[in-house]
Coordinates of C-alpha atoms and ligand atoms in Angstrom, one line a residue:
X10 CA 0.0 0.0 0.0
X11 CA 1.2 3.5 -0.8
X12 CA 2.2 6.0 1.9
X13 CA -0.7 8.3 0.8
X14 CA -3.7 7.3 -1.2
X15 CA -6.2 10.0 -2.1
X16 CA -9.3 8.7 -4.0
X17 CA -12.5 10.2 -5.3
X18 CA -12.1 13.4 -3.2
X19 CA -15.0 15.8 -3.5
X20 CA -15.1 19.1 -1.6
X21 CA -17.9 21.5 -1.0
X22 CA -18.1 25.1 0.2
X23 CA -21.4 27.0 0.8
X24 CA -21.5 30.5 -0.7
X25 CA -24.3 33.1 -1.0
X26 CA -24.6 32.1 -4.6
X27 CA -25.1 28.4 -3.8
X28 CA -22.8 25.4 -3.1
X29 CA -19.4 25.4 -4.8
X30 CA -17.6 22.1 -5.4
X31 CA -14.0 23.1 -6.3
X32 CA -12.6 19.5 -6.1
X33 CA -14.2 16.4 -7.7
X34 CA -12.9 12.9 -8.2
X35 CA -9.4 13.9 -7.1
X36 CA -7.2 10.9 -6.7
X37 CA -3.5 10.1 -6.6
X38 CA -0.9 7.9 -4.7
X39 CA 2.4 8.8 -3.2
X40 CA 5.0 6.2 -2.3
X41 CA 7.5 6.5 0.6
X42 CA 10.4 8.7 -0.4
X43 CA 8.7 9.8 -3.6
X44 CA 8.4 13.4 -4.8
X45 CA 5.0 14.0 -6.6
X46 CA 4.4 17.4 -8.3
X47 CA 0.8 18.6 -8.3
X48 CA 0.7 21.0 -11.2
X49 CA -1.8 23.5 -12.7
X50 CA -2.7 27.1 -13.1
X51 CA -3.8 29.3 -10.2
X52 CA -7.3 28.4 -9.2
X53 CA -7.1 24.8 -10.3
X54 CA -7.5 23.5 -6.7
X55 CA -4.0 22.5 -5.8
X56 CA -3.7 24.3 -2.4
X57 CA -7.2 23.2 -1.2
X58 CA -6.2 19.6 -2.1
X59 CA -3.2 20.1 0.3
X60 CA -5.4 21.6 3.0
X61 CA -7.9 18.8 2.6
X62 CA -5.2 16.1 3.1
X63 CA -4.3 17.6 6.5
X64 CA -8.0 18.4 7.3
X65 CA -7.5 22.1 7.6
X66 CA -10.1 22.8 5.0
X67 CA -12.9 23.1 7.6
X68 CA -11.2 26.2 9.0
X69 CA -11.9 27.8 5.6
X70 CA -15.5 26.7 5.6
X71 CA -15.0 23.6 3.3
X72 CA -16.5 20.1 3.8
X73 CA -15.2 16.9 2.3
X74 CA -18.4 15.2 1.0
X75 CA -16.9 12.2 -0.8
X76 CA -13.7 10.2 -1.1
X77 CA -11.0 8.9 1.1
X78 CA -7.6 9.9 2.3
X79 CA -5.5 7.0 3.6
X80 CA -2.1 7.9 5.1
X81 CA 0.2 5.3 6.5
X82 CA -2.6 2.8 6.6
X83 CA -4.9 5.2 8.6
X84 CA -8.1 6.8 7.4
X85 CA -7.5 10.5 8.0
X86 CA -11.1 11.5 7.3
X87 CA -12.2 9.4 10.4
X88 CA -9.7 11.2 12.7
X89 CA -10.9 13.7 15.3
X90 CA -9.3 17.2 15.4
X91 CA -7.2 16.1 18.5
X92 CA -5.9 13.1 16.6
X93 CA -5.1 15.3 13.6
X94 CA -3.1 17.7 15.8
X95 CA -0.8 14.8 16.6
X96 CA -0.3 14.0 12.9
X97 CA 0.2 17.5 11.6
X98 CA 3.8 18.6 12.1
X99 CA 4.9 15.2 13.4
X100 CA 3.9 12.9 10.5
X101 CA 2.7 15.3 7.8
X102 CA 4.1 18.8 7.7
X103 CA 3.2 21.8 5.5
X104 CA 5.4 24.4 4.0
X105 CA 3.1 27.2 3.0
X106 CA 3.4 29.6 0.1
X107 CA 4.7 32.8 1.6
X108 CA 7.9 32.7 3.8
X109 CA 7.3 36.5 4.6
X110 CA 4.2 35.8 6.6
X111 CA 4.6 32.1 7.8
X112 CA 6.8 32.9 10.8
X113 CA 5.6 34.6 13.9
X114 CA 7.2 38.0 14.0
X115 CA 7.4 38.3 17.8
X116 CA 9.3 35.0 18.4
X117 CA 13.0 34.3 17.7
X118 CA 13.3 31.9 14.7
X119 CA 15.2 29.3 16.8
X120 CA 12.4 29.2 19.4
X121 CA 9.9 28.6 16.5
X122 CA 11.9 25.5 15.4
X123 CA 12.2 24.4 19.1
X124 CA 8.4 24.7 19.6
X125 CA 7.7 22.1 16.9
X126 CA 10.3 19.7 18.3
X127 CA 9.1 20.1 22.0
X128 CA 5.4 19.6 21.1
X129 CA 5.9 16.4 19.1
X130 CA 9.2 14.9 20.4
X131 CA 8.8 15.9 24.1
X132 CA 12.5 16.9 24.3
X133 CA 14.0 19.2 26.9
X134 CA 14.9 22.7 25.8
X135 CA 18.6 22.0 25.7
X136 CA 18.3 18.9 23.5
X137 CA 15.7 20.6 21.3
X138 CA 18.0 23.6 20.9
X139 CA 20.9 21.4 19.9
X140 CA 18.6 19.7 17.3
X141 CA 17.3 23.1 16.0
X142 CA 20.9 24.4 15.5
X143 CA 21.9 21.2 13.7
X144 CA 18.8 21.5 11.4
X145 CA 19.7 25.2 10.7
X146 CA 23.2 24.0 9.7
X147 CA 21.7 21.4 7.4
X148 CA 19.5 24.0 5.8
X149 CA 22.7 25.9 4.8
X150 CA 22.1 28.8 7.3
X151 CA 25.5 30.5 8.0
X152 CA 26.3 31.1 11.7
X153 CA 23.2 29.1 13.0
X154 CA 24.0 29.7 16.7
X155 CA 23.7 33.5 16.0
X156 CA 20.7 33.3 13.6
X157 CA 18.9 31.2 16.3
X158 CA 18.4 34.3 18.3
X159 CA 17.3 36.5 15.5
X160 CA 13.7 37.6 14.7
X161 CA 12.1 37.0 11.3
X162 CA 12.3 40.6 10.2
X163 CA 16.1 40.4 10.5
X164 CA 16.3 37.7 7.9
X165 CA 16.1 37.7 4.1
X166 CA 13.2 35.9 2.2
X167 CA 15.6 33.0 1.4
X168 CA 16.7 32.6 5.0
X169 CA 13.1 32.7 6.2
X170 CA 12.2 29.9 3.8
X171 CA 15.2 27.8 5.1
X172 CA 13.8 28.3 8.7
X173 CA 10.3 27.2 7.5
X174 CA 11.8 24.1 5.9
X175 CA 13.8 23.4 9.1
X176 CA 10.5 23.6 11.1
X177 CA 8.8 21.3 8.6
X178 CA 11.5 18.7 8.8
X179 CA 12.2 19.0 12.6
X180 CA 10.1 16.0 13.5
X181 CA 11.2 13.7 10.6
X182 CA 7.7 13.6 9.0
X183 CA 6.9 10.8 6.6
X184 CA 5.2 13.4 4.3
X185 CA 6.1 17.0 3.6
X186 CA 3.5 19.1 1.6
X187 CA 5.3 22.0 0.0
X188 CA 2.8 24.6 -1.4
X189 CA 4.6 26.7 -4.0
X190 CA 7.8 26.9 -1.8
X191 CA 9.7 28.9 -4.3
X192 CA 7.1 31.2 -5.8
X193 CA 7.6 34.2 -3.5
X194 CA 11.4 34.1 -3.9
X195 CA 13.5 35.8 -6.6
X196 CA 15.1 33.5 -9.2
X197 CA 18.5 33.0 -7.7
X198 CA 17.1 32.2 -4.3
X199 CA 14.6 29.9 -6.0
X200 CA 17.5 27.9 -7.5
X201 CA 19.2 27.7 -4.0
X202 CA 16.0 26.4 -2.4
X203 CA 15.5 23.8 -5.2
X204 CA 19.1 22.6 -4.6
X205 CA 18.4 22.4 -0.9
X206 CA 15.2 20.4 -1.5
X207 CA 17.1 18.0 -3.7
X208 CA 19.8 17.5 -1.0
X209 CA 17.2 17.1 1.7
X210 CA 15.2 14.5 -0.1
X211 CA 18.3 12.3 -0.3
X212 CA 19.1 12.9 3.4
X213 CA 15.6 12.6 5.0
X214 CA 13.4 9.7 4.1
X215 CA 10.3 11.9 3.7
X216 CA 8.0 11.8 0.7
X217 CA 7.2 15.2 -0.8
X218 CA 4.0 16.5 -2.3
X219 CA 5.2 19.5 -4.2
X220 CA 2.4 22.0 -5.3
X221 CA 3.5 24.3 -8.1
X222 CA 2.5 26.0 -11.3
X223 CA 6.1 25.8 -12.5
X224 CA 7.0 22.8 -14.7
X225 CA 10.6 23.7 -14.5
X226 CA 10.6 23.1 -10.8
X227 CA 8.9 19.7 -11.4
X228 CA 11.5 18.7 -13.9
X229 CA 14.2 19.4 -11.3
X230 CA 12.7 17.8 -8.3
X231 CA 9.9 15.3 -8.9
X232 CA 9.6 11.6 -9.7
X233 CA 6.0 11.8 -10.8
X234 CA 3.4 14.4 -11.7
X235 CA -0.4 14.9 -11.4
X236 CA -1.8 17.6 -13.7
X237 CA -4.8 19.4 -12.2
X238 CA -7.4 21.4 -14.1
X239 CA -10.6 23.0 -12.6
X240 CA -10.7 20.7 -9.6
X241 CA -9.9 17.4 -11.5
X242 CA -6.8 15.4 -12.1
X243 CA -6.6 15.3 -15.9
X244 CA -3.3 13.5 -16.4
X245 CA -0.8 11.7 -14.1
X246 CA 2.4 9.7 -14.7
X247 CA 6.1 9.7 -14.3
X248 CA 8.0 12.9 -15.0
X249 CA 9.5 11.2 -18.1
X250 CA 6.1 10.2 -19.5
X251 CA 4.5 13.6 -18.8
X252 CA 7.4 15.6 -20.3
X253 CA 8.2 13.4 -23.2
X254 CA 4.8 12.0 -24.2
X255 CA 2.0 14.2 -22.7
X256 CA -1.5 13.2 -23.8
X257 CA -4.0 15.6 -22.4
X258 CA -4.5 18.8 -24.4
X259 CA -4.1 20.9 -21.2
X260 CA -0.7 19.2 -20.3
X261 CA 0.5 19.8 -23.9
X262 CA -0.5 23.4 -23.8
X263 CA 1.2 23.9 -20.4
X264 CA 4.4 22.4 -21.9
X265 CA 4.2 24.6 -25.0
X266 CA 4.0 27.7 -22.8
X267 CA 7.6 27.1 -21.6
X268 CA 10.1 29.2 -23.5
X269 CA 12.6 27.0 -25.4
X270 CA 16.3 27.9 -25.1
X271 CA 17.2 26.3 -28.4
X272 CA 14.4 27.7 -30.6
X273 CA 13.7 31.1 -31.9
X274 CA 10.3 32.2 -30.7
X275 CA 8.7 35.4 -31.8
X276 CA 5.8 35.1 -29.4
X277 CA 5.4 33.1 -26.2
X278 CA 2.5 30.6 -26.5
X279 CA -0.4 31.2 -24.0
X280 CA -3.5 29.1 -23.4
X281 CA -6.6 31.1 -24.5
X282 CA -9.2 31.8 -21.8
X283 CA -8.8 31.1 -18.1
X284 CA -9.7 28.5 -15.5
X285 CA -13.5 28.8 -14.8
X286 CA -14.8 29.7 -11.4
X287 CA -16.2 26.6 -9.6
X288 CA -19.7 28.2 -9.7
X289 CA -19.4 28.0 -13.5
X290 CA -17.7 24.7 -14.2
X291 CA -18.8 23.3 -17.6
X292 CA -21.0 20.2 -17.3
X293 CA -18.9 17.8 -19.4
X294 CA -15.1 18.1 -19.7
X295 CA -14.1 21.1 -17.8
X296 CA -11.4 22.0 -20.3
X297 CA -14.0 22.0 -23.1
X298 CA -14.2 25.8 -23.6
X299 CA -10.4 26.1 -24.1
X300 CA -9.7 22.8 -26.0
X301 CA -8.9 22.8 -29.7
X302 CA -9.8 19.1 -30.0
X303 CA -13.2 19.3 -28.3
X304 CA -15.9 17.0 -29.7
X305 CA -19.6 17.0 -29.2
X306 CA -19.6 14.5 -26.3
X307 CA -17.0 16.6 -24.4
X308 CA -19.8 19.2 -23.9
X309 CA -22.1 16.8 -21.9
X310 CA -19.9 13.9 -20.6
X311 CA -17.2 13.9 -18.0
X312 CA -14.1 12.0 -19.1
X313 CA -12.7 9.7 -16.4
X314 CA -9.0 8.8 -16.0
X315 CA -8.0 5.9 -18.3
X316 CA -4.7 4.0 -18.4
X317 CA -2.6 4.8 -21.5
X318 CA 0.6 3.1 -20.3
X319 CA 2.1 1.4 -17.3
X320 CA 2.4 4.5 -15.1
X321 CA 0.5 7.0 -17.3
X322 CA -3.2 8.0 -17.0
X323 CA -5.3 10.6 -18.8
X324 CA -8.8 11.9 -18.6
X325 CA -9.7 12.8 -22.2
X326 CA -12.1 11.3 -24.8
X327 CA -9.4 11.6 -27.5
X328 CA -7.9 8.5 -25.9
X329 CA -11.0 6.5 -25.1
X330 CA -12.0 3.7 -27.5
X331 CA -15.1 5.4 -29.0
X332 CA -13.7 8.9 -29.4
X333 CA -15.5 9.4 -32.7
X334 CA -16.9 12.8 -31.8
X335 CA -20.5 11.7 -31.7
Ligands
SF4_426 FE1 -10.6 18.3 -25.1 FE2 -12.7 16.6 -25.1 FE3 -10.3 15.8 -24.2 FE4 -11.7 17.5 -22.8 S1 -12.3 15.4 -23.3 S2 -9.6 17.7 -23.2 S3 -12.6 18.8 -24.4 S4 -10.8 16.5 -26.3

């Protein structure tokens, strides 16, 4: 059995305009030590998938109405809030999008690492401090004993992100969910953080669920990819399969939007239109309004994921047996 198995996940919010279901039939697996990239444009449902896994979605008013989340042989959806508090930070940790606001401004950064260690590992302050300094050293923070006593506002964005990663790894979690961990950083710092992640995944035994809109980051860090569009997984497979033989028109378009170093390009390709709001999801294939291959049945029928190869699945009628455009 996989470390994490998400299947048939359906999420509902209640708005003044009626119920909204931003996730539907979301499913993927993550093996121990694997790095899975969850990719899609802004508004596709990536971050709420992460929040659903650790059951933080109810704090935003969401409700999981269908599906299952099995982590380390345990059904997370049947866990109480008290039980989830023991899992969050200890077995599953979350690195959120913005390092500028993720740390508490009134506490020293060292104490923020120690807090996570003391809560879950029950170590004395002296032992926890030793572990915190060691973690800071592993994160490539220069003069960790000095930085330990500094406040977040005294650190650069890159240093703050290293502290957040140290907190996330402080209890040796089996799964780290990293939600756009490089998006708020400038490009040189992004490259350093990607290097750091690549070193850490060798050193720690944790699996990573990397949420990103950046396929370049996926190519550098992941073993497998799940492409998400309008609350559905539309294609999933190994990095090699998705990058070298993508099937879904959305995946193909995302890859075509990446500038090519070895080709002269007058104009950068862009996917026409935008991701629909969950209140206005099309009834059939949700990519229908933006798809150049759309057929009549795409308008009314929802394509399920079908196997196209050993480790490659796609949700598109182009690849089903009777894709005759009826
Ligand atoms: Fe395009 Fe139809 Fe495939 Fe959807 S199912 S991606 S509309 S061809």
